[in-house]
């Protein structure tokens, strides 16, 4: 199957594209002049596109053993397919979630750099690690769907960081990317600062799969891609919309996730 649809990542305001282009040019000129910098803290490093030793030591990669469902790391190996208490008490609508790192300190700097600071160069590095963390999920996916932004937010932000991550993941895997399959039909409040329940209410009914998208996901295993998993409200609402549209199953791949007790 080929790429199903591939809408523009950027929808800049007038002049924003020129400004962004000029900024990118200035950045690449600066890159030539300056020694390579750490992706997270911007201290000098030996090679372009890497982390310094200090940030590396602080980035908490999530490795096995972890909950087969939620991908939450376990302190001890309790056997293949073991589930966390959270996955048993409150089973998510998706099958499996995998994340590269715990969402704290260094991972937060990377996520926020990509999301709020126009540091698009982070996407390739972050997606490279997502391919490693989600290899099994990517291999089994029929189609890859990024979590969408509402049009209004996309307009202001100019790009959707989840699309950038999903695109890099799909290019390497040779899987179809469907960027207009899932729509955010209701503008929601920023999730930052909201409680678990408030986040759930905030995104309930916010996502929909249009008729054209149903053809893409019906009967298929979908891999949903986002930058960060905090309470999971956004990916759960997205998953429910995809399942309603006929997806047989949904897996979730993010760069970072909150691990309870470490928020
Ligand atoms: Zn650093």
Tab-separated table of C-alpha atoms and ligand atoms in Angstrom:
chain	number	residue	atom	x	y	z
A	1	UNK	CA	0.000	0.000	0.000
A	2	UNK	CA	1.312	3.438	-0.824
A	3	UNK	CA	1.172	6.552	1.289
A	4	UNK	CA	-2.542	7.125	1.648
A	5	UNK	CA	-2.483	10.835	1.926
A	6	UNK	CA	0.254	13.209	2.683
A	7	UNK	CA	-1.049	16.642	3.436
A	8	UNK	CA	1.289	19.530	3.968
A	9	UNK	CA	3.009	19.527	7.296
A	10	UNK	CA	3.296	23.275	7.321
A	11	UNK	CA	0.458	25.710	6.834
A	12	UNK	CA	2.235	28.946	7.536
A	13	UNK	CA	0.642	32.340	7.921
A	14	UNK	CA	1.707	34.872	5.303
A	15	UNK	CA	5.327	35.805	5.952
A	16	UNK	CA	5.681	33.082	8.566
A	17	UNK	CA	7.183	30.769	5.946
A	18	UNK	CA	9.668	33.452	4.924
A	19	UNK	CA	10.522	34.140	8.553
A	20	UNK	CA	10.852	30.437	9.297
A	21	UNK	CA	12.979	29.963	6.185
A	22	UNK	CA	15.238	32.838	7.197
A	23	UNK	CA	15.540	31.418	10.706
A	24	UNK	CA	16.398	27.978	9.302
A	25	UNK	CA	19.020	29.546	7.034
A	26	UNK	CA	20.473	31.498	9.937
A	27	UNK	CA	20.530	28.290	11.969
A	28	UNK	CA	22.294	26.308	9.277
A	29	UNK	CA	24.802	29.159	8.806
A	30	UNK	CA	25.341	29.138	12.555
A	31	UNK	CA	25.722	25.336	12.456
A	32	UNK	CA	28.581	25.758	10.000
A	33	UNK	CA	30.250	28.370	12.151
A	34	UNK	CA	29.689	26.829	15.558
A	35	UNK	CA	30.938	23.529	16.915
A	36	UNK	CA	28.199	20.841	17.195
A	37	UNK	CA	25.946	21.262	20.215
A	38	UNK	CA	24.156	18.819	22.499
A	39	UNK	CA	20.546	18.384	21.285
A	40	UNK	CA	19.204	18.968	24.789
A	41	UNK	CA	21.446	21.454	26.607
A	42	UNK	CA	23.411	23.012	23.715
A	43	UNK	CA	26.862	22.521	25.239
A	44	UNK	CA	29.544	21.660	22.649
A	45	UNK	CA	29.787	17.978	21.654
A	46	UNK	CA	32.040	16.053	19.260
A	47	UNK	CA	29.420	15.130	16.645
A	48	UNK	CA	26.395	16.897	15.200
A	49	UNK	CA	23.029	15.532	16.305
A	50	UNK	CA	23.982	13.906	19.586
A	51	UNK	CA	23.677	14.371	23.332
A	52	UNK	CA	26.518	15.364	25.668
A	53	UNK	CA	27.709	12.798	28.211
A	54	UNK	CA	25.840	14.503	31.028
A	55	UNK	CA	22.479	14.518	29.187
A	56	UNK	CA	23.028	10.908	28.065
A	57	UNK	CA	23.483	9.829	31.657
A	58	UNK	CA	20.245	11.614	32.616
A	59	UNK	CA	18.085	10.355	29.708
A	60	UNK	CA	16.197	7.412	31.208
A	61	UNK	CA	15.644	4.981	28.359
A	62	UNK	CA	12.804	2.509	28.911
A	63	UNK	CA	14.116	-1.008	28.422
A	64	UNK	CA	12.656	-4.442	29.152
A	65	UNK	CA	11.286	-5.618	31.508
A	66	UNK	CA	8.158	-3.512	31.078
A	67	UNK	CA	4.367	-3.942	31.138
A	68	UNK	CA	3.386	-5.728	27.915
A	69	UNK	CA	0.396	-3.428	27.552
A	70	UNK	CA	1.407	0.030	28.786
A	71	UNK	CA	5.177	-0.174	28.417
A	72	UNK	CA	5.705	0.983	32.014
A	73	UNK	CA	9.139	-0.209	33.179
A	74	UNK	CA	9.280	-2.862	35.916
A	75	UNK	CA	11.940	-2.845	38.618
A	76	UNK	CA	12.203	-6.643	38.319
A	77	UNK	CA	11.575	-9.107	35.517
A	78	UNK	CA	8.263	-10.788	36.402
A	79	UNK	CA	7.976	-12.801	33.209
A	80	UNK	CA	7.097	-12.423	29.564
A	81	UNK	CA	3.761	-10.718	28.915
A	82	UNK	CA	3.405	-9.522	32.504
A	83	UNK	CA	0.993	-6.631	33.030
A	84	UNK	CA	1.275	-3.662	35.379
A	85	UNK	CA	-1.339	-3.078	38.090
A	86	UNK	CA	-2.464	-0.008	36.114
A	87	UNK	CA	-3.081	-2.035	32.935
A	88	UNK	CA	-5.158	-4.571	34.883
A	89	UNK	CA	-7.157	-2.007	36.892
A	90	UNK	CA	-7.856	0.320	33.964
A	91	UNK	CA	-7.242	-1.465	30.642
A	92	UNK	CA	-6.574	1.021	27.840
A	93	UNK	CA	-8.467	0.787	24.521
A	94	UNK	CA	-5.162	0.341	22.655
A	95	UNK	CA	-3.255	-2.962	22.603
A	96	UNK	CA	0.297	-1.830	23.399
A	97	UNK	CA	2.133	1.399	24.114
A	98	UNK	CA	5.903	1.784	23.747
A	99	UNK	CA	8.059	4.792	24.616
A	100	UNK	CA	11.739	5.572	24.231
A	101	UNK	CA	12.301	7.352	27.527
A	102	UNK	CA	10.775	8.494	30.789
A	103	UNK	CA	9.329	12.016	30.391
A	104	UNK	CA	11.582	13.959	32.707
A	105	UNK	CA	14.442	16.428	32.470
A	106	UNK	CA	16.309	15.600	29.220
A	107	UNK	CA	13.349	13.943	27.441
A	108	UNK	CA	11.182	16.940	28.345
A	109	UNK	CA	13.747	19.350	26.864
A	110	UNK	CA	13.758	17.372	23.613
A	111	UNK	CA	9.957	17.110	23.400
A	112	UNK	CA	9.465	20.803	24.161
A	113	UNK	CA	12.258	21.807	21.774
A	114	UNK	CA	10.450	20.041	18.926
A	115	UNK	CA	6.974	21.134	19.973
A	116	UNK	CA	7.424	24.756	21.012
A	117	UNK	CA	10.824	25.964	19.864
A	118	UNK	CA	10.800	25.119	16.152
A	119	UNK	CA	13.741	22.759	16.553
A	120	UNK	CA	12.636	20.503	13.708
A	121	UNK	CA	16.077	18.919	13.513
A	122	UNK	CA	15.222	16.996	16.697
A	123	UNK	CA	12.569	14.925	14.893
A	124	UNK	CA	15.024	12.672	13.034
A	125	UNK	CA	16.984	11.844	16.174
A	126	UNK	CA	13.885	11.246	18.304
A	127	UNK	CA	12.206	9.137	15.597
A	128	UNK	CA	15.383	7.064	15.270
A	129	UNK	CA	15.010	6.009	18.895
A	130	UNK	CA	11.278	5.470	18.425
A	131	UNK	CA	12.043	2.987	15.633
A	132	UNK	CA	14.178	1.065	18.099
A	133	UNK	CA	11.656	1.169	20.969
A	134	UNK	CA	8.691	0.356	18.731
A	135	UNK	CA	10.277	-2.047	16.254
A	136	UNK	CA	7.791	-4.831	16.927
A	137	UNK	CA	4.785	-2.495	16.722
A	138	UNK	CA	6.028	-0.886	13.508
A	139	UNK	CA	6.615	-4.284	11.875
A	140	UNK	CA	3.075	-5.412	12.655
A	141	UNK	CA	1.338	-2.156	11.677
A	142	UNK	CA	-0.665	-1.873	8.459
A	143	UNK	CA	-0.826	1.912	8.576
A	144	UNK	CA	0.740	4.648	10.715
A	145	UNK	CA	-1.376	7.568	11.937
A	146	UNK	CA	-0.043	10.632	13.782
A	147	UNK	CA	-2.154	12.266	16.508
A	148	UNK	CA	-3.583	15.363	14.780
A	149	UNK	CA	-3.662	18.962	15.945
A	150	UNK	CA	-6.790	21.027	15.515
A	151	UNK	CA	-6.564	23.187	12.379
A	152	UNK	CA	-6.431	26.355	14.452
A	153	UNK	CA	-3.482	25.149	16.498
A	154	UNK	CA	-1.730	23.856	13.396
A	155	UNK	CA	-2.176	27.312	11.891
A	156	UNK	CA	-0.413	28.963	14.818
A	157	UNK	CA	2.242	26.355	15.341
A	158	UNK	CA	2.813	25.830	11.599
A	159	UNK	CA	3.669	22.144	11.949
A	160	UNK	CA	2.499	19.084	13.825
A	161	UNK	CA	5.388	17.507	15.702
A	162	UNK	CA	3.640	14.100	15.674
A	163	UNK	CA	3.511	14.159	11.865
A	164	UNK	CA	7.249	14.890	11.728
A	165	UNK	CA	7.986	11.944	14.030
A	166	UNK	CA	5.542	9.616	12.242
A	167	UNK	CA	6.942	10.541	8.843
A	168	UNK	CA	10.500	9.633	9.819
A	169	UNK	CA	9.318	6.384	11.409
A	170	UNK	CA	7.340	5.395	8.294
A	171	UNK	CA	10.061	6.328	5.798
A	172	UNK	CA	12.487	3.899	7.360
A	173	UNK	CA	9.896	1.150	7.752
A	174	UNK	CA	8.295	1.464	4.306
A	175	UNK	CA	4.826	1.617	5.877
A	176	UNK	CA	1.988	3.872	4.705
A	177	UNK	CA	1.530	7.148	6.561
A	178	UNK	CA	-2.010	8.499	6.833
A	179	UNK	CA	-2.002	12.094	8.009
A	180	UNK	CA	-5.613	13.042	7.287
A	181	UNK	CA	-7.276	9.871	8.513
A	182	UNK	CA	-7.844	11.042	12.057
A	183	UNK	CA	-9.219	14.556	12.586
A	184	UNK	CA	-9.334	16.682	15.704
A	185	UNK	CA	-12.833	18.057	15.210
A	186	UNK	CA	-13.005	20.078	18.412
A	187	UNK	CA	-10.389	22.558	19.576
A	188	UNK	CA	-9.424	21.449	23.071
A	189	UNK	CA	-7.785	23.323	25.900
A	190	UNK	CA	-4.066	22.795	26.355
A	191	UNK	CA	-3.708	19.626	28.424
A	192	UNK	CA	-0.843	21.096	30.450
A	193	UNK	CA	-1.919	21.737	34.032
A	194	UNK	CA	-5.123	19.649	33.808
A	195	UNK	CA	-5.825	16.703	36.103
A	196	UNK	CA	-6.308	13.145	34.834
A	197	UNK	CA	-10.128	13.489	34.803
A	198	UNK	CA	-10.048	16.967	33.293
A	199	UNK	CA	-7.801	15.724	30.493
A	200	UNK	CA	-10.213	12.872	29.790
A	201	UNK	CA	-13.196	15.238	29.610
A	202	UNK	CA	-11.211	17.749	27.563
A	203	UNK	CA	-10.521	15.326	24.711
A	204	UNK	CA	-13.683	13.202	24.828
A	205	UNK	CA	-15.315	13.289	21.405
A	206	UNK	CA	-12.544	15.536	20.077
A	207	UNK	CA	-11.400	13.041	17.433
A	208	UNK	CA	-13.193	11.621	14.433
A	209	UNK	CA	-12.349	9.536	11.403
A	210	UNK	CA	-14.020	10.981	8.275
A	211	UNK	CA	-15.568	8.635	5.688
A	212	UNK	CA	-12.415	8.815	3.548
A	213	UNK	CA	-10.383	7.762	6.598
A	214	UNK	CA	-12.597	4.763	7.330
A	215	UNK	CA	-11.471	3.180	4.071
A	216	UNK	CA	-7.873	3.564	5.276
A	217	UNK	CA	-8.253	2.076	8.768
A	218	UNK	CA	-11.132	-0.426	8.461
A	219	UNK	CA	-9.870	-3.948	9.054
A	220	UNK	CA	-6.310	-2.734	9.645
A	221	UNK	CA	-3.893	-2.630	12.546
A	222	UNK	CA	-3.046	1.017	13.204
A	223	UNK	CA	0.055	2.428	14.850
A	224	UNK	CA	-0.729	5.772	16.440
A	225	UNK	CA	2.261	8.113	16.871
A	226	UNK	CA	2.559	11.011	19.321
A	227	UNK	CA	5.437	12.851	20.982
A	228	UNK	CA	4.521	12.261	24.617
A	229	UNK	CA	2.185	10.172	26.761
A	230	UNK	CA	1.182	11.858	30.002
A	231	UNK	CA	-2.166	10.549	31.284
A	232	UNK	CA	-2.895	8.875	27.960
A	233	UNK	CA	-6.155	10.832	27.535
A	234	UNK	CA	-5.279	12.001	24.017
A	235	UNK	CA	-4.146	8.654	22.635
A	236	UNK	CA	-7.062	6.842	24.306
A	237	UNK	CA	-9.584	9.235	22.710
A	238	UNK	CA	-7.778	8.861	19.367
A	239	UNK	CA	-7.759	5.066	19.711
A	240	UNK	CA	-11.507	4.970	20.405
A	241	UNK	CA	-12.166	7.012	17.259
A	242	UNK	CA	-10.000	4.650	15.184
A	243	UNK	CA	-11.704	1.552	16.628
A	244	UNK	CA	-15.150	3.066	15.943
A	245	UNK	CA	-13.985	3.534	12.347
A	246	UNK	CA	-13.280	-0.194	12.090
A	247	UNK	CA	-9.571	-0.529	12.928
A	248	UNK	CA	-8.943	-4.075	14.188
A	249	UNK	CA	-6.416	-2.893	16.752
A	250	UNK	CA	-4.400	0.182	17.698
A	251	UNK	CA	-0.873	0.342	19.116
A	252	UNK	CA	0.753	3.539	20.371
A	253	UNK	CA	4.329	4.732	19.914
A	254	UNK	CA	5.625	7.877	21.636
A	255	UNK	CA	9.015	9.372	22.318
A	256	UNK	CA	8.500	9.835	26.057
A	257	UNK	CA	5.986	8.792	28.662
A	258	UNK	CA	5.226	9.807	32.218
A	259	UNK	CA	5.920	7.026	34.659
A	260	UNK	CA	3.744	7.387	37.747
A	261	UNK	CA	5.525	8.717	40.787
A	262	UNK	CA	8.004	10.556	38.602
A	263	UNK	CA	5.876	13.445	37.373
B	1	LIG	ZN1	23.636	18.064	27.062
